[in-house]
Short mmCIF file of C-alpha atoms in Angstrom, two decimals:
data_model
loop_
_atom_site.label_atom_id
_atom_site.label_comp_id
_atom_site.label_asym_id
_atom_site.label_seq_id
_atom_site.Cartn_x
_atom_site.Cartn_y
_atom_site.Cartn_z
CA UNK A 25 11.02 2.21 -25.05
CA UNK A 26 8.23 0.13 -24.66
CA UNK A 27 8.60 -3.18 -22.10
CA UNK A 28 6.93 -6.49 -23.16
CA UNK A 29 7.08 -7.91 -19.74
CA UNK A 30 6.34 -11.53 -21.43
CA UNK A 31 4.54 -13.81 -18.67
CA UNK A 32 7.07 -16.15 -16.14
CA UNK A 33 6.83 -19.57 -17.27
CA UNK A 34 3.80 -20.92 -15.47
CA UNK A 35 4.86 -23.33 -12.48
CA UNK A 36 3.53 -26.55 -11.85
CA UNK A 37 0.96 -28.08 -8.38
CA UNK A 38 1.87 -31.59 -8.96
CA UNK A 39 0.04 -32.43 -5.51
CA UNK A 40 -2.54 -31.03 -3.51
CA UNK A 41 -4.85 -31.95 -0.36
CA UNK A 42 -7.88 -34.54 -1.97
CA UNK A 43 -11.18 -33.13 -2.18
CA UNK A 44 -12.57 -35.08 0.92
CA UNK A 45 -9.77 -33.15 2.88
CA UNK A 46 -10.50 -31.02 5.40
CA UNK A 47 -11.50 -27.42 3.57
CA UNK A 48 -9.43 -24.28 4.80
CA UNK A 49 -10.23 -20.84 3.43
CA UNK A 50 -7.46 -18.60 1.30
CA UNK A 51 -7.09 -15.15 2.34
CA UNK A 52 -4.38 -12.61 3.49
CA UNK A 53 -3.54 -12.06 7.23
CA UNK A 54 -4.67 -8.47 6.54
CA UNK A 55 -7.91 -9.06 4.69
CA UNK A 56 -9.49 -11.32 7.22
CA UNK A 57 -11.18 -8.81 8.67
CA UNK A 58 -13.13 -7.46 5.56
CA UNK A 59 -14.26 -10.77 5.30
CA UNK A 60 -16.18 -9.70 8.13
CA UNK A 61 -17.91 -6.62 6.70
CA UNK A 62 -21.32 -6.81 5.20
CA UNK A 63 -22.39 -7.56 2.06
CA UNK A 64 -25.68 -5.05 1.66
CA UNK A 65 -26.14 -1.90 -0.12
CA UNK A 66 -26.32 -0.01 3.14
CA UNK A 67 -22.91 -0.64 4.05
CA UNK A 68 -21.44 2.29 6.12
CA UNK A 69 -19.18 4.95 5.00
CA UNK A 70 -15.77 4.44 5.25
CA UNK A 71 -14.52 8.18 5.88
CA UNK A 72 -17.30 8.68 8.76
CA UNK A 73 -17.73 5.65 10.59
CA UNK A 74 -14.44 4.36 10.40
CA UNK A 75 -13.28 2.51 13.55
CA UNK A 76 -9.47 1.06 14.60
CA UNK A 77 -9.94 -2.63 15.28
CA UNK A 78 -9.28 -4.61 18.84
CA UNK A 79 -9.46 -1.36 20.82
CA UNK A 80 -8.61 -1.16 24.49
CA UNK A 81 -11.03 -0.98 27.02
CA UNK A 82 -12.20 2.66 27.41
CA UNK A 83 -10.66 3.76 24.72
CA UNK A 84 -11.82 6.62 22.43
CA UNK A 85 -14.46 5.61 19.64
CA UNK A 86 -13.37 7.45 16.78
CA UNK A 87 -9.98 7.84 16.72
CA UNK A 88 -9.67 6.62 12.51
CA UNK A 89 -9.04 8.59 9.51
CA UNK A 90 -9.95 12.13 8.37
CA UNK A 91 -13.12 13.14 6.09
CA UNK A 92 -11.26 13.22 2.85
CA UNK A 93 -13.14 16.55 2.06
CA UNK A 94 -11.20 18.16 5.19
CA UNK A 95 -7.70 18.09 3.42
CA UNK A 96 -7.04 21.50 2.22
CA UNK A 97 -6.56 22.84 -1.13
CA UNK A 98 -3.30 21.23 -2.15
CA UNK A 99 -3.82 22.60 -5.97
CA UNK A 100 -0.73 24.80 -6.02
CA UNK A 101 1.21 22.71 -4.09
CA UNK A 102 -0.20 19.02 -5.73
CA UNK A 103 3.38 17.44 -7.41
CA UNK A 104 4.90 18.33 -3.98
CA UNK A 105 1.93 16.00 -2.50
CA UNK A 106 2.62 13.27 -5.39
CA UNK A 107 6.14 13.50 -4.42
CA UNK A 108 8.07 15.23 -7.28
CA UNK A 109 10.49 16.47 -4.53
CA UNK A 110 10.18 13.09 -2.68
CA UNK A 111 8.18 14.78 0.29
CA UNK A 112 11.11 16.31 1.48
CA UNK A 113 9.81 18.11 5.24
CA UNK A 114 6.59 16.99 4.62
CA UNK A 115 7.31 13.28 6.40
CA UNK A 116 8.23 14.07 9.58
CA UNK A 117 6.60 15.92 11.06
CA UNK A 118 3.94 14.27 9.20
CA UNK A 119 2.27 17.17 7.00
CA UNK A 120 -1.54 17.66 7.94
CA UNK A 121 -2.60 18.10 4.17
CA UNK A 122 -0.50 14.75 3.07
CA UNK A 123 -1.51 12.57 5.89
CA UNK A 124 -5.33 13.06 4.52
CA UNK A 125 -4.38 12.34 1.16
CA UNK A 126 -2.23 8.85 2.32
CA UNK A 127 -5.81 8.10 4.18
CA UNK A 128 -7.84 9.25 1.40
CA UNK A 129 -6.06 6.89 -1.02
CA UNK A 130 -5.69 3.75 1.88
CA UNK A 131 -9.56 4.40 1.79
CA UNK A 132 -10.02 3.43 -2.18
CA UNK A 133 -8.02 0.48 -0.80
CA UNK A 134 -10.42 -0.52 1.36
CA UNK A 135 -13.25 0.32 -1.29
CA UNK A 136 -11.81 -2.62 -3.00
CA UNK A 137 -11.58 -5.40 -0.26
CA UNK A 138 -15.52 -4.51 0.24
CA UNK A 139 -16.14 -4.87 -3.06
CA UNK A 140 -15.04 -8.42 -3.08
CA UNK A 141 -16.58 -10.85 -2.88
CA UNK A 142 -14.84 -13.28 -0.11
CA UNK A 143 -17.61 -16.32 0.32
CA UNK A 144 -15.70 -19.38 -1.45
CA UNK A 145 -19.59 -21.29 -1.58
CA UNK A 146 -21.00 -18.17 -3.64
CA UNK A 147 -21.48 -18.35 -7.10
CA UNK A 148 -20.09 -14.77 -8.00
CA UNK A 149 -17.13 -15.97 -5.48
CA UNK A 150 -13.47 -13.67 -6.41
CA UNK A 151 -15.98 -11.20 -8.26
CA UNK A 152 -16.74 -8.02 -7.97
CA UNK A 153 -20.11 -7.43 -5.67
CA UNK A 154 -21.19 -4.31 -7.25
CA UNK A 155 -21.51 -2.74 -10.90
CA UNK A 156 -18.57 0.16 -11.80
CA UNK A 157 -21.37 2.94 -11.16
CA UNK A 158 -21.93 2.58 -7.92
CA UNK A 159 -19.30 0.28 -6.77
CA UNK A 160 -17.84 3.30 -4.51
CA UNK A 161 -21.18 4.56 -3.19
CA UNK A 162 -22.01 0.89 -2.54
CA UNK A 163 -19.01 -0.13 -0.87
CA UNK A 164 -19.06 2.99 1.86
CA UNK A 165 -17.19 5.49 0.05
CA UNK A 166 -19.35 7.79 -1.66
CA UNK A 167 -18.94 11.85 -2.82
CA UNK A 168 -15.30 11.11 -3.71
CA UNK A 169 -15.41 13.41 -6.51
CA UNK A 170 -13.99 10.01 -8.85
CA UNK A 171 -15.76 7.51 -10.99
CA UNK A 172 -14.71 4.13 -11.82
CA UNK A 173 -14.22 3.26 -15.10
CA UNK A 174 -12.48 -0.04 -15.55
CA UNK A 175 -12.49 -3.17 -13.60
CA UNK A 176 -9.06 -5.08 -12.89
CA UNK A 177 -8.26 -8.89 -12.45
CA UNK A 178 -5.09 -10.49 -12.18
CA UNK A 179 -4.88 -13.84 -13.06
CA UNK A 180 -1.97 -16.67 -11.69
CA UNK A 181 0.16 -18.31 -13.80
CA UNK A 182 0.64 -21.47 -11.80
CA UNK A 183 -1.52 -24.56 -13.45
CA UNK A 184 -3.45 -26.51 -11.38
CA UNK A 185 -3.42 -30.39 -11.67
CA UNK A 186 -6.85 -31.15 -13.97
CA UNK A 187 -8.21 -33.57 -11.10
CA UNK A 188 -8.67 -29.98 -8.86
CA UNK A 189 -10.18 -28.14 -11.54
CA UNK A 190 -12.81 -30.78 -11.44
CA UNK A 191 -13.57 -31.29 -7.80
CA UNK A 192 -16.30 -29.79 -6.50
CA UNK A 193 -14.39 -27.00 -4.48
CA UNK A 194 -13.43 -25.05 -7.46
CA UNK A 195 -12.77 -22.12 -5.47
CA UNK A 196 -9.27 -23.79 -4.96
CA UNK A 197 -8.58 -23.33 -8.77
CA UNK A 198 -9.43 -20.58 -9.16
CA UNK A 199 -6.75 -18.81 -11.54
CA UNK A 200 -8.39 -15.28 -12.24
CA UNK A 201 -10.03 -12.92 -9.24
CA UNK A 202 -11.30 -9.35 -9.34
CA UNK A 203 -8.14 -7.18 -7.73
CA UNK A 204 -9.31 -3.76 -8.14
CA UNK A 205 -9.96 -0.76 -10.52
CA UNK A 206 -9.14 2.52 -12.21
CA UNK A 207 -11.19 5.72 -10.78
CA UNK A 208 -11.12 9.30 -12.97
CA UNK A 209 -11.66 12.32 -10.60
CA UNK A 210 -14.40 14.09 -12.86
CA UNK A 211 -16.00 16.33 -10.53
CA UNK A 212 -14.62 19.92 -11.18
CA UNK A 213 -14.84 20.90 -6.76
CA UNK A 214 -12.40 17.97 -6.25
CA UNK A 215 -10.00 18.72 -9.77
CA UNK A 216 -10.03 22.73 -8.69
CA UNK A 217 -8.67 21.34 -4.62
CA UNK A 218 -6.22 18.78 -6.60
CA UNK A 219 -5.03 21.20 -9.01
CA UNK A 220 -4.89 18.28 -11.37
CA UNK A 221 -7.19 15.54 -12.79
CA UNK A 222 -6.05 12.44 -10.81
CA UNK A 223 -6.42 8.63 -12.01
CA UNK A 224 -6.34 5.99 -9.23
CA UNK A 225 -5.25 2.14 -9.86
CA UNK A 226 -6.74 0.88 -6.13
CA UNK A 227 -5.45 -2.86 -5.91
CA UNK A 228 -6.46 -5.19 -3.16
CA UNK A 229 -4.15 -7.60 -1.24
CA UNK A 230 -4.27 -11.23 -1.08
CA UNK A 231 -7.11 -13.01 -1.59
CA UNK A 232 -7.83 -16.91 -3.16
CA UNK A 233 -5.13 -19.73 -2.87
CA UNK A 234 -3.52 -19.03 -5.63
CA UNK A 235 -2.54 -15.45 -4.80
CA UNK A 236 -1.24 -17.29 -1.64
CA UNK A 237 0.56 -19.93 -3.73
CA UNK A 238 2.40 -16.99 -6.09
CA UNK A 239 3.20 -15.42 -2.89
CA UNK A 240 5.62 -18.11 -1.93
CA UNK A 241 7.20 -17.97 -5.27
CA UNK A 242 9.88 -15.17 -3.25
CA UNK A 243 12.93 -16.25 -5.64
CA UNK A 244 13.89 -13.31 -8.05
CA UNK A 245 13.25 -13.59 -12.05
CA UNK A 246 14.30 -11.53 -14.79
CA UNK A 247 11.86 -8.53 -16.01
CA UNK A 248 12.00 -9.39 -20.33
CA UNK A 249 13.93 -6.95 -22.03
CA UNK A 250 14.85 -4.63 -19.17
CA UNK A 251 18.61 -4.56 -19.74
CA UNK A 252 17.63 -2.55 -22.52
CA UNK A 253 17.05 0.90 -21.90
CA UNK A 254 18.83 4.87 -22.26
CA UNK A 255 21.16 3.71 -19.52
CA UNK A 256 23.60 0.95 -20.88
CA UNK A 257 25.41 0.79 -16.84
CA UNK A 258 22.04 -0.68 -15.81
CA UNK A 259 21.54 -4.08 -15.11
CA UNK A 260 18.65 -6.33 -15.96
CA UNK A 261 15.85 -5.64 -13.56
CA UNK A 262 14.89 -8.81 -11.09
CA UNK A 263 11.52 -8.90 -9.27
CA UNK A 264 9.76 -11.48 -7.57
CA UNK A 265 8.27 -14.12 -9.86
CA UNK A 266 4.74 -14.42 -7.96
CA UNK A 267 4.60 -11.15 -8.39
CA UNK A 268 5.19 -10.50 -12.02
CA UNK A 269 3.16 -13.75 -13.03
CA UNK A 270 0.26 -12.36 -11.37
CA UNK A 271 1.10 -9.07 -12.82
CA UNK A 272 1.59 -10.78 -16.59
CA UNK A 273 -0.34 -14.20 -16.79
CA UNK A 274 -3.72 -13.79 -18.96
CA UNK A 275 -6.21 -16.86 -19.65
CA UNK A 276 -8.24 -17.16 -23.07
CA UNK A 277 -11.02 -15.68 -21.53
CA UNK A 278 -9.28 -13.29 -19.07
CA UNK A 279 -6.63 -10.94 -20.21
CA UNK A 280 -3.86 -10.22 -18.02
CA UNK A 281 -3.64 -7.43 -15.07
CA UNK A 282 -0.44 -5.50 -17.25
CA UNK A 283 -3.08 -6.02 -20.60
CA UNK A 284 -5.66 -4.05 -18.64
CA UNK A 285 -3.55 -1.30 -16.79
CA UNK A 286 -2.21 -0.23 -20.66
CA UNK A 287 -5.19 -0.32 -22.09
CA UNK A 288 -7.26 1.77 -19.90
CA UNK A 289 -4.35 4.31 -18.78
CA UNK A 290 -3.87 4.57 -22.56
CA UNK A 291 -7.63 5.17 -23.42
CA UNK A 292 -7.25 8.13 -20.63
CA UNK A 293 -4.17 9.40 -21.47
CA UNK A 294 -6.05 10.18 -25.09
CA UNK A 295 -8.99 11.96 -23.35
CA UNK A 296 -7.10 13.94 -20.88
CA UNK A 297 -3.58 14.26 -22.15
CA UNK A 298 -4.36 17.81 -22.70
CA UNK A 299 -4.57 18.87 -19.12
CA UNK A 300 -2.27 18.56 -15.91
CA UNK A 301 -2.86 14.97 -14.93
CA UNK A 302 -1.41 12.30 -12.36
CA UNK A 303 -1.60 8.65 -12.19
CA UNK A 304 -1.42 7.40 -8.51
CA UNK A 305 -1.45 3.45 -8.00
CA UNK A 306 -2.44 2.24 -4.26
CA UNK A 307 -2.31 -0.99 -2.54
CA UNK A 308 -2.01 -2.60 0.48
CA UNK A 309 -0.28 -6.04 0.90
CA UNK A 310 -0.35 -8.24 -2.22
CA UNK A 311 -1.61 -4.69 -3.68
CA UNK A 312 1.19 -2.74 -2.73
CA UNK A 313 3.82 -4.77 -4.90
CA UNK A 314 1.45 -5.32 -7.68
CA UNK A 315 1.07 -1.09 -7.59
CA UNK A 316 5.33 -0.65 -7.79
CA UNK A 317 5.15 -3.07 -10.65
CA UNK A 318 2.36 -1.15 -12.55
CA UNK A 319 4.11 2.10 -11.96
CA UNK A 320 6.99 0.61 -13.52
CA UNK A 321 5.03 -0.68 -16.43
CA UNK A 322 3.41 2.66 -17.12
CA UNK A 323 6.26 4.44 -17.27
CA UNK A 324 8.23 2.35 -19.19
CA UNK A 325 5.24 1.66 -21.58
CA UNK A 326 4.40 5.41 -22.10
CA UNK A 327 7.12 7.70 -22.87
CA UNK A 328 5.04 11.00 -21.67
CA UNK A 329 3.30 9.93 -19.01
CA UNK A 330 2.31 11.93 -16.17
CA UNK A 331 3.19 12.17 -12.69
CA UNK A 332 3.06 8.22 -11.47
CA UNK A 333 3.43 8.02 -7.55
CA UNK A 334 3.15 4.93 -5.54
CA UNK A 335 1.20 5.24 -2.60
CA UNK A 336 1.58 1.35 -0.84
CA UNK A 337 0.95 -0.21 2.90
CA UNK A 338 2.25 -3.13 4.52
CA UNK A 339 4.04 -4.18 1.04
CA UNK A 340 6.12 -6.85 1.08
CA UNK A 341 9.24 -6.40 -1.05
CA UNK A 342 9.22 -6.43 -4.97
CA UNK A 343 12.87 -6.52 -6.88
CA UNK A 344 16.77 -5.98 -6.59
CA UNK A 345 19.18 -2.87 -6.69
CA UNK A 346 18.79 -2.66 -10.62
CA UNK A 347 14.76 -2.86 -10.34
CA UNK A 348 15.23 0.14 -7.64
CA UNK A 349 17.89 2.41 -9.66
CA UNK A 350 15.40 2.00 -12.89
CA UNK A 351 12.09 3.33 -11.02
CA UNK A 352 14.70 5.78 -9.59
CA UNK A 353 15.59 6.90 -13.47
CA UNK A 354 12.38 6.69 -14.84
CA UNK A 355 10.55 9.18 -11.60
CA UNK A 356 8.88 6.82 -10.63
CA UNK A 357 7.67 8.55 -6.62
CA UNK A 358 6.58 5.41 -4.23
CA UNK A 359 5.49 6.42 -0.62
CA UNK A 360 5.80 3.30 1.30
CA UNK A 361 4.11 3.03 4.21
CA UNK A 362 5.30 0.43 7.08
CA UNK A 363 4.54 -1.03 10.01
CA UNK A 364 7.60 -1.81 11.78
CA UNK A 365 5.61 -4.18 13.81
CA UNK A 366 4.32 -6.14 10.33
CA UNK A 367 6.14 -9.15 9.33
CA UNK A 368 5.09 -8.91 5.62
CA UNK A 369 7.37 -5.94 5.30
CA UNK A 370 10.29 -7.64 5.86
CA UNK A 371 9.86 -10.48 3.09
CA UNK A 372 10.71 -11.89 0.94
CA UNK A 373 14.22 -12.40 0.87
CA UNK A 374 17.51 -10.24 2.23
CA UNK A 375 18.18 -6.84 1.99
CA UNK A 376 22.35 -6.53 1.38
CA UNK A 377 22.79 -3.29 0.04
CA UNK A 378 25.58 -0.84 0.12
CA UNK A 379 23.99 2.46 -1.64
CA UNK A 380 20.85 2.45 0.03
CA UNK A 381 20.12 6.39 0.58
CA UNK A 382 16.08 5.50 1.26
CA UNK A 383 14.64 8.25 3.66
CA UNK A 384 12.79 6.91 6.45
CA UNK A 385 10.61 9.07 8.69
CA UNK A 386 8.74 8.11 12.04
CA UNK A 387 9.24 6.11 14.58
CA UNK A 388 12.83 5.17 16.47
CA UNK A 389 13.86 2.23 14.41
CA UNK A 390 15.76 3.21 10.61
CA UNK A 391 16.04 0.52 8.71
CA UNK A 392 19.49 -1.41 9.19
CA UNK A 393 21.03 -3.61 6.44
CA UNK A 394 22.57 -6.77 7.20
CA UNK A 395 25.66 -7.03 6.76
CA UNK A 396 27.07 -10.21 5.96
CA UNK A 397 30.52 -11.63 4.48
CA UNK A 398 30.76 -11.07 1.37
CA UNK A 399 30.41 -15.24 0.22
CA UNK A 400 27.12 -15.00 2.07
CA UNK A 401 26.37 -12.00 0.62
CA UNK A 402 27.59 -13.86 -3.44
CA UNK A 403 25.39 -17.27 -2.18
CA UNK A 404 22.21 -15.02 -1.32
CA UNK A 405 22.58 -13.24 -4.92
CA UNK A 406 23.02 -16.04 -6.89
CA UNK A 407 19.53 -18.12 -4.94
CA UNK A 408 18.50 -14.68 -6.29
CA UNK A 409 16.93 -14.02 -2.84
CA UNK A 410 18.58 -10.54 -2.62
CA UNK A 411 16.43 -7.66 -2.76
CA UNK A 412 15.99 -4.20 -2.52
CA UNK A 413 13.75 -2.20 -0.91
CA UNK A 414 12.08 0.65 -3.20
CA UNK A 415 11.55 4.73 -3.01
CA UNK A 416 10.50 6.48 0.79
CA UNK A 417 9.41 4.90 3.77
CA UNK A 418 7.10 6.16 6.43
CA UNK A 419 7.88 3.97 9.43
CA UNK A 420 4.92 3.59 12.05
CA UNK A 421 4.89 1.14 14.86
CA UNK A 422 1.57 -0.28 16.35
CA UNK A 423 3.48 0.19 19.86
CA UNK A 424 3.32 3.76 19.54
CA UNK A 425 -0.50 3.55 19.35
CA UNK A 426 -2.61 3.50 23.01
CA UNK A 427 -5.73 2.39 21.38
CA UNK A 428 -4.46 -0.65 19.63
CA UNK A 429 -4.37 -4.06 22.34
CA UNK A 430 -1.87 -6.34 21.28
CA UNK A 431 0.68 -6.53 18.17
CA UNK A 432 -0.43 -10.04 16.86
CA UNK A 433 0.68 -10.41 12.88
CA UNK A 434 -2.79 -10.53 11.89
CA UNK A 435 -3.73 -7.07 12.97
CA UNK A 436 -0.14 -5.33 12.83
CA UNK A 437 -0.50 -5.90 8.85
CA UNK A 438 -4.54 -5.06 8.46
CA UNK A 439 -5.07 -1.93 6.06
CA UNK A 440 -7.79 -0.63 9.39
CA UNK A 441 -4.18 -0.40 11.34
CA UNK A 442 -2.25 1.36 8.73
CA UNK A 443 -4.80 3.95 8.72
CA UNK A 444 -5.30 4.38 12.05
CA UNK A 445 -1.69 5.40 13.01
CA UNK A 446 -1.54 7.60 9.88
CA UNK A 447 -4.10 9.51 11.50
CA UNK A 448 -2.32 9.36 15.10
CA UNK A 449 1.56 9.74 13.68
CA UNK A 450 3.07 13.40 14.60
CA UNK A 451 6.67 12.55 14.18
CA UNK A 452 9.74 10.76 15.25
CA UNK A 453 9.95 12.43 18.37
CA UNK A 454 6.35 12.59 19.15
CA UNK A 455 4.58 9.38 17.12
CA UNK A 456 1.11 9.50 18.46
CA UNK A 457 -1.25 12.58 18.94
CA UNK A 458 -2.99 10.70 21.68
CA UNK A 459 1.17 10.47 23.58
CA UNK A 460 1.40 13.81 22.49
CA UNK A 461 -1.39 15.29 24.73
CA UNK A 462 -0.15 13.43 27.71
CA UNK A 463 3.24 14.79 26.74
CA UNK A 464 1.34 18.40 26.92
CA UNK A 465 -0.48 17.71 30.06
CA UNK A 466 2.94 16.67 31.43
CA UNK A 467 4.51 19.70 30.58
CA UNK A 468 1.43 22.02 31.31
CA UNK A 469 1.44 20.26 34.99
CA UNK A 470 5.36 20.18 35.69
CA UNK A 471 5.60 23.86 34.71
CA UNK A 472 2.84 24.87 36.98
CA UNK A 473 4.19 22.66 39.77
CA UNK A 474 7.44 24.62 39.00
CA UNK A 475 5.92 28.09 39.07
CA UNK A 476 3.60 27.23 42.69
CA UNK A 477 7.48 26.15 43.89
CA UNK A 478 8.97 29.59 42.51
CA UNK A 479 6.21 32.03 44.35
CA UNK A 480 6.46 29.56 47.31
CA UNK A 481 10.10 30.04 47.54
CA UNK A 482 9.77 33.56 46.87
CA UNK A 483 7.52 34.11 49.76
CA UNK A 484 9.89 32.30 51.93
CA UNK A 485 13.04 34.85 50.83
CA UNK A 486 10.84 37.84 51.55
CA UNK A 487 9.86 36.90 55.11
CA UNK A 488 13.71 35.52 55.85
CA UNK A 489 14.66 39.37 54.81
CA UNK A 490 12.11 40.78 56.42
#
């Protein structure tokens, strides 16, 4: 059945800061760094020179993700990998050949904060910097095997006050911003290693004030027409209403994010519809909720899609039990992965639920619900502040990582991070490969110190008896 998903009614800025106020400049806690990066064509791979942020003194160099072209063949093995089977034994440990496709698909992420265009005084500000040719090569991750083939923008549904829209800091206003794009794996090498041909939605996180602004709007709203469905004992879906406005929310000249998603994944679903296929949506942040929602979308829009698998970091969270049970119903696979040590996973809202059977791998901390009386628990639900938290969980922890000085909120939730202890994570009992060659050392010393005592004490008997 196919899911209008009509826009949230648009809310309203009634007051902002003057023009002659002092400026400040929009962007997420995570993406201040890419701000950073530079802006030429010779920017520098992403796969090879790849470095963890705020390292400790004498600390390794290169301790970041895999070459994507060292994952192995995964082609017989590839709806395992998309989570068909929702990566049962493959999370923890963490499987070698799945923790380079998580950094493989963090690193089309990161394609797209490069791409974008940060500087508030440019002219081509909240664009894309580079055409869809060469937008990959350009933004340091070339010979990935895909090509991009439609840009994406999401645009917010809150209206600004006309006085903004005519000051001279339009950046403020603006409504619509480049938030990724769809890649086609077309090279036969990487199809033949897939075993499939794979289409990526990559979706930045936030960005311009307005993403900010739809961020804050955490209170839960209705998805249109999702009570109906094959399963009368549902209930109607709830997700947050930044989220969907900036999901649903067009202008006259700029179509919105959902319009965009259908119409390309439709246009490929007609060219390659004849051959195994996936659809795999990434994000980080902002990205990673916008990516459950388009999962959702897509397979609610299209009743034989593909394989659609959710591949997020540090997202925040997106709807209620119902919204949960229906991505649940309609296979939707979403591979969350979280930084126990990120703030922006735990928002918005509470998370009250009584037939949560999530799996959670890594670290030492599962995820505990509150557990509150149940007129707490009837007042949260009816601010419509309780939530749900969505499909499997890889849980990391900064802490675990030797390399990484300090846990500040800025760099626990940076994409940079999230890769870097995907790389390092071995498993709950062992969480970093850096702890787990002291661990080995250890060992390797305490069992020679135990075999010197043995002969030692050997000796001794045999001279006592002698």
């Amino acid at each position: 059945m196919r899911l209008p998903m009509n826009p949230v009614r648009p809310c309203m800025v009634a007051r902002l800061a003057p023009a002659n106020h002092a400026g400040f400049r929009c962007c997420a806690a995570g993406a201040a760094t890419f701000t950073q990066l530079p802006t030429t064509t010779g920017e520098k791979p992403l796969a090879k020179n790849w470095e963890p942020i705020s390292l400790k003194p004498n600390s390794p160099v290169h301790v970041g993700a895999a070459e994507p072209g060292r994952t192995g063949r995964i082609n017989r093995r590839w709806m395992e990998y998309q989570g068909i089977k929702n990566w049962e034994g493959m999370l923890d440990p963490l499987d070698d050949n799945l923790r380079g496709e998580i950094i493989r698909y963090g690193q089309f992420v990161e394609t797209a904060y490069r791409a974008f265009d940060f500087d508030p005084d440019s002219p081509s500000y909240a664009t894309c910097k580079y055409a869809k040719g060469s937008l990959l090569d350009r933004a340091g991750f070339p010979e990935t095997g895909y090509r991009v083939t439609k840009n994406l923008r999401a645009t917010s549904g809150i209206q600004m006050p006309r006085w903004v829209k005519n000051t001279p800091n339009n950046w403020v206003a603006t409504r619509s911003s480049w938030v990724g794009y769809v890649a086609v794996c077309n090279d036969k090498e990487e199809v033949a290693r897939l075993g499939r041909r794979d289409v990526v939605v990559a979706l930045r996180g936030t960005a311009t004030c307005l993403e900010w602004l739809e961020n804050l709007r955490a209170t839960l709203t209705k998805i249109p027409d999702s009570g109906s469905g094959p399963d009368p004992d549902l209930k109607e879906a709830m997700v947050e209403s930044g989220f969907l406005s900036l999901y649903t929310s067009g202008s006259e000249n700029n179509p919105s994010l959902q319009y965009l998603v259908r119409e390309e994944i439709q246009r490929l679903l007609q060219n390659y519809g004849d051959e195994p296929m996936s659809i795999t949506i990434t994000g980080h942040s902002l990205g990673a909720a916008l990516a459950t929602l388009v999962a959702y979308d897509i397979n609610t829009t299209f009743k034989h899609a593909p394989l659609v698998t959710v591949i997020s970091f540090g997202g925040p969270r997106v709807g209620d039990r119902s919204f949960r049970h229906r991505l649940e119903k309609q296979g939707t696979k979403v591979l969350r992965i979280v930084n126990s040590d990120d703030l922006i996973t735990k928002l918005p809202g509470f998370v009250m639920d009584t037939d949560n059977d999530d799996d959670v791998a890594g670290g030492n901390e599962y995820v505990q619900m509150l557990k509150f009386p149940g007129w707490i628990q009837k007042r949260v639900e009816e601010a419509q502040w309780a939530y749900a938290d969505v499909g499997h969980e890889l849980r990391l922890s900064s802490r675990d990582s030797p390399y990484l000085a300090g846990t500040n909120v800025a760099k626990c939730h940076d994409l940079k991070t999230y890769l870097h202890l995907v790389n390092g994570f071995v498993s709950s009992t062992c969480p970093f490969r850096a702890r787990a060659r002291e661990m080995m050392k250890k060992t390797k010393k305490k069992n020679l110190n135990n075999t010197t005592n043995y002969n030692t004490n050997r000796r001794r008997m045999s001279t006592t008896i002698a």
